[in-house]
Coordinates of C-alpha atoms in Angstrom, one line a residue:
M46 CA 40.8 131.3 100.5
A47 CA 44.5 131.1 100.0
T48 CA 46.3 128.0 101.3
V49 CA 49.7 128.5 103.0
S50 CA 51.9 125.5 103.5
F51 CA 55.5 125.0 104.6
A52 CA 57.5 122.8 102.3
G53 CA 60.1 122.0 104.9
P54 CA 63.8 122.8 105.1
A55 CA 66.0 122.5 102.1
S56 CA 68.3 119.4 102.3
G57 CA 71.3 120.1 104.4
S58 CA 70.4 123.7 105.3
V59 CA 68.7 123.5 108.7
V60 CA 69.6 121.8 111.9
S61 CA 66.7 120.6 114.0
P62 CA 67.1 121.0 117.8
A63 CA 66.8 118.0 120.0
Y64 CA 66.1 117.7 123.7
Q65 CA 69.1 115.4 124.2
K66 CA 72.5 117.0 124.3
M67 CA 74.1 114.8 121.7
A68 CA 74.8 114.6 118.0
L69 CA 71.9 112.9 116.2
N70 CA 71.3 112.3 112.5
T71 CA 68.8 115.2 112.6
N72 CA 71.2 117.7 114.1
Y73 CA 74.6 116.6 112.9
L74 CA 75.7 117.4 109.4
D75 CA 78.5 115.1 108.2
I76 CA 81.1 115.8 105.7
Q77 CA 79.9 113.3 103.1
N78 CA 76.2 114.3 102.9
D79 CA 76.3 118.0 103.8
G80 CA 79.7 119.2 102.6
W81 CA 81.6 121.6 104.8
A82 CA 78.4 123.2 106.3
K83 CA 78.4 121.2 109.5
Q84 CA 77.9 121.9 113.1
Y85 CA 80.9 120.0 114.5
L86 CA 84.3 120.2 113.0
P87 CA 86.1 116.9 112.5
E88 CA 89.6 116.2 113.7
L89 CA 91.4 116.1 110.4
Y90 CA 94.6 114.1 109.8
E91 CA 96.1 115.8 106.9
Q92 CA 98.8 113.2 106.1
E93 CA 98.2 109.9 104.3
V94 CA 98.9 106.8 106.3
D95 CA 101.6 104.5 104.8
R96 CA 99.3 101.5 104.9
Y97 CA 101.6 99.2 102.9
G98 CA 104.9 100.7 104.0
N99 CA 107.4 101.2 101.1
R100 CA 105.3 99.9 98.3
T101 CA 108.1 99.7 95.6
I102 CA 109.8 96.4 95.0
S103 CA 112.7 97.6 92.8
G104 CA 116.3 97.3 93.9
F105 CA 116.9 93.7 93.2
L106 CA 118.7 94.2 89.9
S107 CA 120.5 97.3 91.0
M108 CA 122.2 95.3 93.7
L109 CA 123.1 92.4 91.5
S110 CA 123.7 93.7 88.0
A111 CA 125.4 96.4 85.9
E112 CA 123.8 98.5 83.2
M113 CA 125.4 99.0 79.9
P114 CA 124.3 100.7 76.6
L115 CA 123.2 98.8 73.6
Q116 CA 123.0 100.1 70.0
S117 CA 121.5 97.1 68.2
D118 CA 118.2 95.2 68.0
Q119 CA 119.7 92.3 69.8
V120 CA 122.6 91.4 72.0
I121 CA 124.7 88.3 71.3
W122 CA 127.1 86.6 73.6
S123 CA 129.0 83.3 73.6
E124 CA 129.7 81.0 76.6
Q125 CA 132.5 78.5 76.9
G126 CA 131.7 74.8 76.5
R127 CA 133.0 72.1 78.8
L128 CA 136.7 71.5 78.6
H129 CA 136.5 67.7 78.8
L130 CA 134.7 65.3 76.5
A131 CA 131.8 63.4 78.2
Y132 CA 128.7 61.8 76.5
Q133 CA 125.8 59.5 77.0
G134 CA 124.7 56.9 74.4
Q135 CA 123.6 53.3 73.7
I136 CA 126.1 50.4 73.7
N137 CA 126.0 46.9 72.3
P138 CA 128.0 45.0 75.0
A139 CA 128.8 42.2 72.6
T140 CA 130.6 44.4 70.0
G141 CA 131.4 47.6 72.0
L142 CA 129.5 49.7 69.4
V143 CA 128.3 53.0 70.9
D144 CA 125.7 55.1 69.0
T145 CA 122.7 57.4 69.7
I146 CA 125.2 59.7 71.4
T147 CA 123.8 62.7 73.2
N148 CA 125.0 65.7 75.2
I149 CA 125.2 65.0 78.9
D150 CA 123.8 68.5 79.8
T151 CA 121.0 68.9 77.3
G152 CA 120.2 65.3 76.2
A153 CA 120.2 66.5 72.6
T154 CA 121.7 64.3 69.9
E155 CA 125.3 65.4 69.3
A156 CA 128.2 64.5 67.1
H157 CA 131.0 63.4 69.5
A158 CA 134.7 64.3 69.2
V159 CA 136.3 61.2 70.6
R160 CA 139.3 59.9 68.6
K161 CA 141.0 56.5 68.3
G162 CA 143.5 55.9 71.0
A163 CA 141.6 57.8 73.7
T164 CA 141.0 56.1 77.0
V165 CA 137.6 56.4 78.7
V166 CA 135.9 55.8 82.0
C167 CA 132.5 54.2 81.4
T168 CA 129.5 53.1 83.3
V169 CA 127.0 50.5 82.1
A170 CA 124.2 49.0 84.3
G171 CA 125.8 50.6 87.3
V172 CA 129.2 49.0 86.6
V173 CA 132.2 51.4 86.1
F174 CA 135.1 50.2 84.0
K175 CA 138.0 51.6 81.8
A176 CA 138.1 51.1 78.0
Y177 CA 140.1 51.9 74.9
V178 CA 138.6 53.6 71.9
N179 CA 139.1 51.4 68.9
Q180 CA 137.4 53.6 66.3
G181 CA 136.5 57.3 66.6
I182 CA 136.1 60.3 64.3
E183 CA 139.3 59.7 62.4
S184 CA 137.8 56.6 60.8
T185 CA 136.9 56.5 57.1
T186 CA 133.6 54.9 57.8
A187 CA 130.8 57.6 57.5
A188 CA 129.1 56.9 60.8
Y189 CA 132.3 57.1 62.7
R190 CA 133.7 60.0 60.7
D191 CA 130.6 62.0 61.3
G192 CA 130.7 61.5 65.0
E193 CA 127.6 59.3 65.1
S194 CA 129.3 56.2 66.4
L195 CA 132.5 54.8 68.1
D196 CA 133.5 51.5 69.5
I197 CA 135.4 50.6 72.6
F198 CA 137.4 47.6 74.0
P199 CA 137.5 47.2 77.8
Y200 CA 140.9 46.9 79.5
A201 CA 140.0 44.2 82.0
A202 CA 137.7 41.9 79.9
K203 CA 137.3 40.4 76.5
N204 CA 134.2 42.5 75.7
V205 CA 132.0 44.9 77.6
E206 CA 129.5 42.0 78.3
N207 CA 132.3 40.2 80.1
V208 CA 133.2 43.1 82.4
S209 CA 130.4 42.0 84.8
S210 CA 127.5 39.6 84.9
T211 CA 125.4 42.7 85.7
I212 CA 125.9 44.0 82.2
G213 CA 125.1 40.9 80.2
S214 CA 124.9 40.9 76.4
T215 CA 121.6 42.8 75.9
D216 CA 121.8 45.3 73.1
N217 CA 121.1 49.0 73.5
Q218 CA 122.1 49.5 77.1
V219 CA 122.7 53.0 78.3
I220 CA 126.4 54.0 78.6
K221 CA 127.9 57.2 80.1
F222 CA 131.6 57.9 79.5
F223 CA 134.3 60.5 79.6
V224 CA 137.8 60.7 78.1
Y225 CA 140.5 60.7 80.7
G226 CA 143.6 60.4 78.5
S227 CA 145.1 58.3 75.6
E228 CA 147.5 55.5 75.0
F229 CA 149.7 54.6 71.9
G230 CA 152.2 51.9 71.1
K231 CA 155.9 52.5 70.3
G232 CA 156.7 54.0 67.0
T233 CA 153.1 54.8 66.1
D234 CA 151.8 57.9 64.4
T235 CA 150.5 60.9 66.3
M236 CA 146.9 61.4 67.5
Q237 CA 144.7 62.0 64.4
K238 CA 142.4 65.0 64.1
S239 CA 142.5 68.0 66.4
L240 CA 139.8 69.4 68.7
E241 CA 138.4 72.9 68.4
P242 CA 137.0 74.8 71.4
K243 CA 133.2 74.4 71.7
F244 CA 131.1 77.4 72.7
L245 CA 127.4 78.2 72.9
T246 CA 125.9 81.4 71.5
F247 CA 122.9 83.1 73.0
T248 CA 120.8 86.1 72.0
N249 CA 118.3 88.4 73.6
R250 CA 116.5 91.5 72.4
P251 CA 115.4 94.7 74.2
M252 CA 111.8 95.3 75.0
I253 CA 110.1 98.8 74.7
I254 CA 108.3 99.5 78.0
K255 CA 106.0 102.5 78.2
D256 CA 103.7 104.3 80.7
H257 CA 101.6 107.5 80.7
F258 CA 100.1 110.0 83.1
E259 CA 97.8 112.9 82.4
V260 CA 95.9 115.6 84.3
N261 CA 93.8 118.5 83.1
G262 CA 95.0 122.0 83.6
S263 CA 92.4 122.9 86.2
D264 CA 93.3 120.1 88.5
T265 CA 96.9 121.1 88.6
A266 CA 95.9 124.3 90.3
Q267 CA 93.4 122.8 92.7
I268 CA 94.5 122.4 96.3
G269 CA 93.3 119.4 98.3
W270 CA 93.0 118.8 102.0
I271 CA 95.2 115.7 102.1
E272 CA 99.0 116.3 102.3
V273 CA 100.4 113.7 99.9
A274 CA 103.7 111.9 100.2
G275 CA 105.2 109.0 98.2
E276 CA 108.2 106.8 97.5
S277 CA 109.7 109.2 95.0
G278 CA 109.7 112.2 97.4
Q279 CA 106.6 114.1 96.1
G280 CA 104.7 116.1 98.7
G281 CA 102.2 118.9 99.2
Y282 CA 98.5 119.5 98.9
L283 CA 98.2 119.0 95.1
W284 CA 96.8 115.6 94.4
Y285 CA 98.1 115.3 90.9
L286 CA 101.7 115.3 92.4
K287 CA 100.7 112.1 94.2
S288 CA 99.4 110.5 91.0
S289 CA 102.4 111.6 88.9
G290 CA 104.9 110.4 91.6
D291 CA 103.1 107.0 91.9
T292 CA 103.2 106.6 88.1
R293 CA 106.9 107.1 88.0
V294 CA 107.6 104.7 90.9
R295 CA 105.3 102.1 89.4
F296 CA 107.2 102.5 86.1
N297 CA 110.5 101.9 87.8
D298 CA 109.0 98.7 89.3
Y299 CA 107.8 97.7 85.8
M300 CA 111.3 98.0 84.4
E301 CA 112.6 95.6 87.0
M302 CA 109.7 93.2 86.9
T303 CA 109.9 93.0 83.1
M304 CA 113.6 92.0 83.4
V305 CA 112.6 89.3 85.8
E306 CA 109.4 88.0 84.2
A307 CA 109.9 88.6 80.5
E308 CA 109.4 85.7 78.1
K309 CA 110.0 85.3 74.4
V310 CA 107.0 84.7 72.2
A311 CA 106.7 81.1 71.1
T312 CA 106.9 80.7 67.3
S313 CA 106.8 77.5 65.5
G314 CA 108.4 78.8 62.3
T315 CA 105.3 78.3 60.2
D316 CA 102.4 80.8 59.8
A317 CA 99.9 78.0 60.3
N318 CA 101.1 77.1 63.7
D319 CA 102.4 80.4 65.0
S320 CA 100.9 81.6 68.3
Q321 CA 98.0 84.0 68.2
L322 CA 100.1 86.7 69.8
H323 CA 102.7 86.5 67.1
D324 CA 100.0 86.4 64.3
T325 CA 98.2 89.5 65.7
Y326 CA 101.2 91.5 66.7
G327 CA 104.2 90.5 64.6
D328 CA 106.5 93.1 66.2
I329 CA 105.8 91.8 69.7
E330 CA 108.5 89.3 70.3
G331 CA 109.1 89.4 74.0
S332 CA 112.5 88.9 75.7
E333 CA 114.2 86.4 77.9
G334 CA 113.8 87.5 81.6
L335 CA 115.6 86.0 84.6
F336 CA 113.1 83.3 85.4
S337 CA 112.8 82.3 81.8
A338 CA 116.6 82.1 81.3
V339 CA 117.0 79.9 84.4
E340 CA 114.1 77.6 83.4
N341 CA 115.6 77.2 79.9
R342 CA 119.3 77.0 80.7
G343 CA 119.8 76.7 84.4
I344 CA 118.9 74.4 87.3
V345 CA 115.3 74.1 88.3
A346 CA 114.7 72.6 91.7
T347 CA 111.1 71.5 92.4
N348 CA 109.8 71.0 95.9
L349 CA 113.3 71.5 97.3
V350 CA 113.6 72.5 101.0
D351 CA 109.9 72.0 101.7
N352 CA 110.3 71.4 105.4
A353 CA 113.1 71.8 108.0
T354 CA 113.4 68.1 108.7
D355 CA 114.4 67.1 105.2
A356 CA 115.8 70.4 104.1
L357 CA 119.5 69.6 104.7
A358 CA 119.3 66.4 102.7
D359 CA 117.5 68.2 99.9
F360 CA 120.0 71.0 100.0
D361 CA 122.9 68.5 99.6
L362 CA 121.2 67.3 96.4
L363 CA 121.5 70.8 95.1
L364 CA 125.2 71.0 96.1
A365 CA 125.8 67.8 94.0
E366 CA 124.2 69.5 91.0
L367 CA 126.3 72.7 91.5
D368 CA 129.4 70.5 91.5
K369 CA 128.5 69.4 88.0
Q370 CA 128.4 73.0 86.8
G371 CA 130.7 75.9 87.5
A372 CA 131.1 75.2 91.3
I373 CA 131.1 78.9 92.1
E374 CA 131.9 79.3 95.8
E375 CA 129.7 82.3 96.8
N376 CA 126.0 82.3 96.0
M377 CA 123.0 84.5 97.0
L378 CA 119.6 83.1 97.8
Y379 CA 116.6 85.4 97.4
L380 CA 113.6 83.6 99.0
N381 CA 110.0 84.1 99.9
R382 CA 109.1 84.2 103.5
A383 CA 108.1 80.6 103.9
S384 CA 111.3 79.2 102.4
N385 CA 113.5 81.7 104.3
L386 CA 112.0 80.5 107.6
I387 CA 112.6 76.8 106.6
F388 CA 116.2 77.7 106.0
D389 CA 116.3 79.3 109.5
D390 CA 114.7 76.2 111.0
M391 CA 117.2 73.9 109.2
L392 CA 120.2 75.9 110.4
G393 CA 118.8 76.2 113.9
Q394 CA 118.4 72.5 114.2
I395 CA 122.2 72.0 113.6
N396 CA 123.2 74.7 116.1
A397 CA 124.8 73.9 119.4
N398 CA 121.7 73.9 121.6
Y399 CA 120.2 71.2 119.4
D400 CA 121.3 67.7 120.3
G401 CA 124.2 66.7 118.1
G402 CA 124.4 70.2 116.5
T403 CA 127.5 72.3 115.7
S404 CA 129.0 75.0 118.0
F405 CA 127.4 78.3 118.8
G406 CA 130.5 80.1 117.5
V407 CA 129.7 79.2 113.9
F408 CA 126.8 81.7 114.0
E409 CA 128.3 84.1 116.6
N410 CA 125.9 83.0 119.3
S411 CA 126.6 81.7 122.8
S412 CA 124.8 79.5 125.3
D413 CA 124.6 82.5 127.6
M414 CA 122.5 84.6 125.3
A415 CA 119.2 84.2 123.4
L416 CA 119.8 82.2 120.2
N417 CA 119.4 84.3 117.1
L418 CA 117.4 82.2 114.7
G419 CA 117.6 84.5 111.8
F420 CA 120.6 83.4 109.9
S421 CA 121.8 85.6 107.1
G422 CA 124.6 83.3 105.8
F423 CA 126.0 79.8 106.1
R424 CA 128.6 77.5 104.6
R425 CA 127.9 73.9 103.4
G426 CA 130.6 71.8 101.8
S427 CA 132.8 74.2 99.9
Y428 CA 130.0 76.7 99.2
D429 CA 129.0 79.9 101.0
F430 CA 125.4 81.0 100.8
Y431 CA 123.9 84.4 101.8
K432 CA 120.1 84.6 102.0
T433 CA 117.5 87.2 102.3
D434 CA 113.8 87.8 101.8
W435 CA 112.8 89.1 98.4
K436 CA 109.8 91.4 98.7
Y437 CA 108.8 90.7 95.1
L438 CA 108.0 87.1 96.1
N439 CA 106.0 88.1 99.2
D440 CA 103.9 91.1 98.1
S441 CA 100.3 90.1 97.4
S442 CA 100.2 92.6 94.5
T443 CA 103.2 90.9 92.7
R444 CA 104.5 87.3 92.7
G445 CA 103.1 86.8 96.2
L446 CA 99.6 86.7 94.6
V447 CA 100.2 83.8 92.2
G448 CA 103.1 81.9 93.7
G449 CA 104.9 79.3 91.7
I450 CA 108.4 80.6 92.6
K451 CA 109.9 80.0 96.1
G452 CA 113.2 81.7 95.4
I453 CA 116.2 81.9 93.2
M454 CA 119.9 81.4 93.8
I455 CA 122.3 83.7 91.9
P456 CA 126.1 83.2 91.8
A457 CA 128.3 86.0 92.9
G458 CA 131.1 87.4 90.8
T459 CA 131.7 87.9 87.1
S460 CA 132.0 85.7 84.0
S461 CA 134.4 86.0 81.1
V462 CA 132.5 85.9 77.7
Y463 CA 133.2 86.9 74.1
D464 CA 131.1 90.0 73.3
Q465 CA 130.3 90.2 69.6
S466 CA 129.9 93.9 69.6
V467 CA 133.2 94.6 71.4
G468 CA 135.1 91.8 69.6
S469 CA 137.0 90.5 72.6
N470 CA 136.6 88.7 75.9
V471 CA 135.2 90.8 78.6
R472 CA 134.4 90.2 82.3
R473 CA 130.9 91.2 83.4
P474 CA 128.5 90.3 86.1
F475 CA 126.5 87.2 85.5
L476 CA 123.4 89.5 85.4
H477 CA 123.4 92.8 83.6
V478 CA 120.9 95.0 81.9
R479 CA 121.5 96.3 78.4
Y480 CA 119.6 99.4 77.4
R481 CA 119.3 101.1 74.0
A482 CA 121.4 104.2 73.8
G483 CA 123.2 106.1 71.0
Q484 CA 124.5 109.6 70.2
A485 CA 121.0 110.8 69.3
D486 CA 118.9 109.2 72.1
D487 CA 119.4 107.6 75.4
R488 CA 116.5 105.2 76.1
K489 CA 117.6 103.9 79.5
L490 CA 114.7 105.8 81.1
K491 CA 113.1 108.6 79.2
S492 CA 110.3 111.0 80.4
W493 CA 108.9 114.0 78.6
V494 CA 106.0 116.4 79.3
T495 CA 103.5 117.6 76.7
G496 CA 100.5 119.9 77.0
S497 CA 99.7 123.3 78.5
V498 CA 101.2 122.7 81.9
G499 CA 104.6 121.9 83.3
G500 CA 106.8 123.3 80.5
P501 CA 106.8 124.8 77.1
T502 CA 103.3 124.7 75.6
S503 CA 103.3 121.9 73.1
S504 CA 99.6 121.2 72.6
N505 CA 96.4 123.1 72.2
I506 CA 94.7 120.8 74.7
D507 CA 94.5 122.1 78.3
K508 CA 96.1 119.2 80.1
M509 CA 99.5 117.9 81.1
E510 CA 100.8 114.6 79.9
I511 CA 103.9 112.8 81.2
N512 CA 105.3 110.0 79.1
Y513 CA 107.7 107.3 80.3
L514 CA 109.7 105.0 78.0
S515 CA 112.6 102.5 78.4
E516 CA 114.1 100.0 76.0
R517 CA 116.1 97.3 77.7
C518 CA 116.8 93.6 78.1
L519 CA 118.5 91.4 80.7
V520 CA 121.5 89.3 79.9
T521 CA 121.8 86.2 82.0
Q522 CA 125.2 84.7 81.5
A523 CA 126.3 81.2 82.7
A524 CA 122.7 80.4 83.6
N525 CA 123.7 76.9 84.4
N526 CA 125.0 78.2 87.7
F527 CA 121.6 79.7 88.6
V528 CA 119.0 77.8 90.6
L529 CA 115.2 78.4 90.4
L530 CA 113.3 77.1 93.4
K531 CA 109.7 76.2 92.3

């Protein structure tokens, strides 16, 4: 006898009725498990939701810097040295001999340029006094002639040890001094030796930045059910437009982040001690980005303005340091959210409704209106400061993820420097981007399409490839006026 059996419905093909008038797992076919063959149509939102708002972080350098072409493998510029002579060294109070002379800014050993007859203001053991230079670089003695030593006589005492009991006669005490003029007797010869301007030379090299996007030919003609949109203006129901647009926006961000974060490869000068990166990729040399330049040549403030109570006193320490440098009046603060709020709290505490504070009019508030606690600018001492949030420091997919940087202060205006390629002094923003460009090729931002889609067929492979390239570096001039908050 033959046996007849029913194997059951094929998966996703039959809806079983139910006595209850409701959607059950037995009578409702969802989009994930059963495709489009479903009983109830979903309410479809076609447009993507901007979950993270405007996701790009670029724009920081475009507001602060200029962009100029570069035709060499490196950019070289020179910055003026200090106009006045000031040093630190070791002094023997009994003899007045000063040696172990170093630069007041870098602490590096340096040949001084102080001549006989110069008058100096000195400080030893906290005692400030005036002195006369007895021997300087005009001497025939090698140590003096080579700028390794000098000796001084105080005006108001027999020897330096007699200026004050605080100094004493102990050898090798720290001395700081600067030249304030000179004095010569009647009928004496002129000042010996002449001083040449001192300058510092810095270099940076452009980095090659690349990115790539590809999609096969079939997917470029496949419509989707999500209407895409993005920061670069792409839109429609073709998903590859979304991917392509995001790649371009991401590359624009990479160009800016590279200029901010780039760092030169550390090399020791000997193959045995070179870094592994340098040994493996000899042509990967890195570049000096903004953070690296300020850490190497600028002011680094650690744990500054950590709370509103002590913020003003901390900030005044920073002003004292700015006075030692270029004392540029207008400065811009780019801060993370926490630091920005601390500045707001600090300024709010010295406003008029705070006991002992300043007047409301300073911040365009009045006692009859709600106090605006979001201050965009303020003046302290002889300096103006403008502050804002920097999205790059807050976003959890950029610097907000790892921290380490609370903000950066950038001076406004331009600097005068000698440009080696131009051969003259030029005025340029303190920050500017140099990109590689010439008559044959402009590598500021290149993009080109290859493959079977999107242009002339240039490949036998059925896909579209978009390539992005930029070759650029950041020039940070007068970095001694920049402040990195860590």
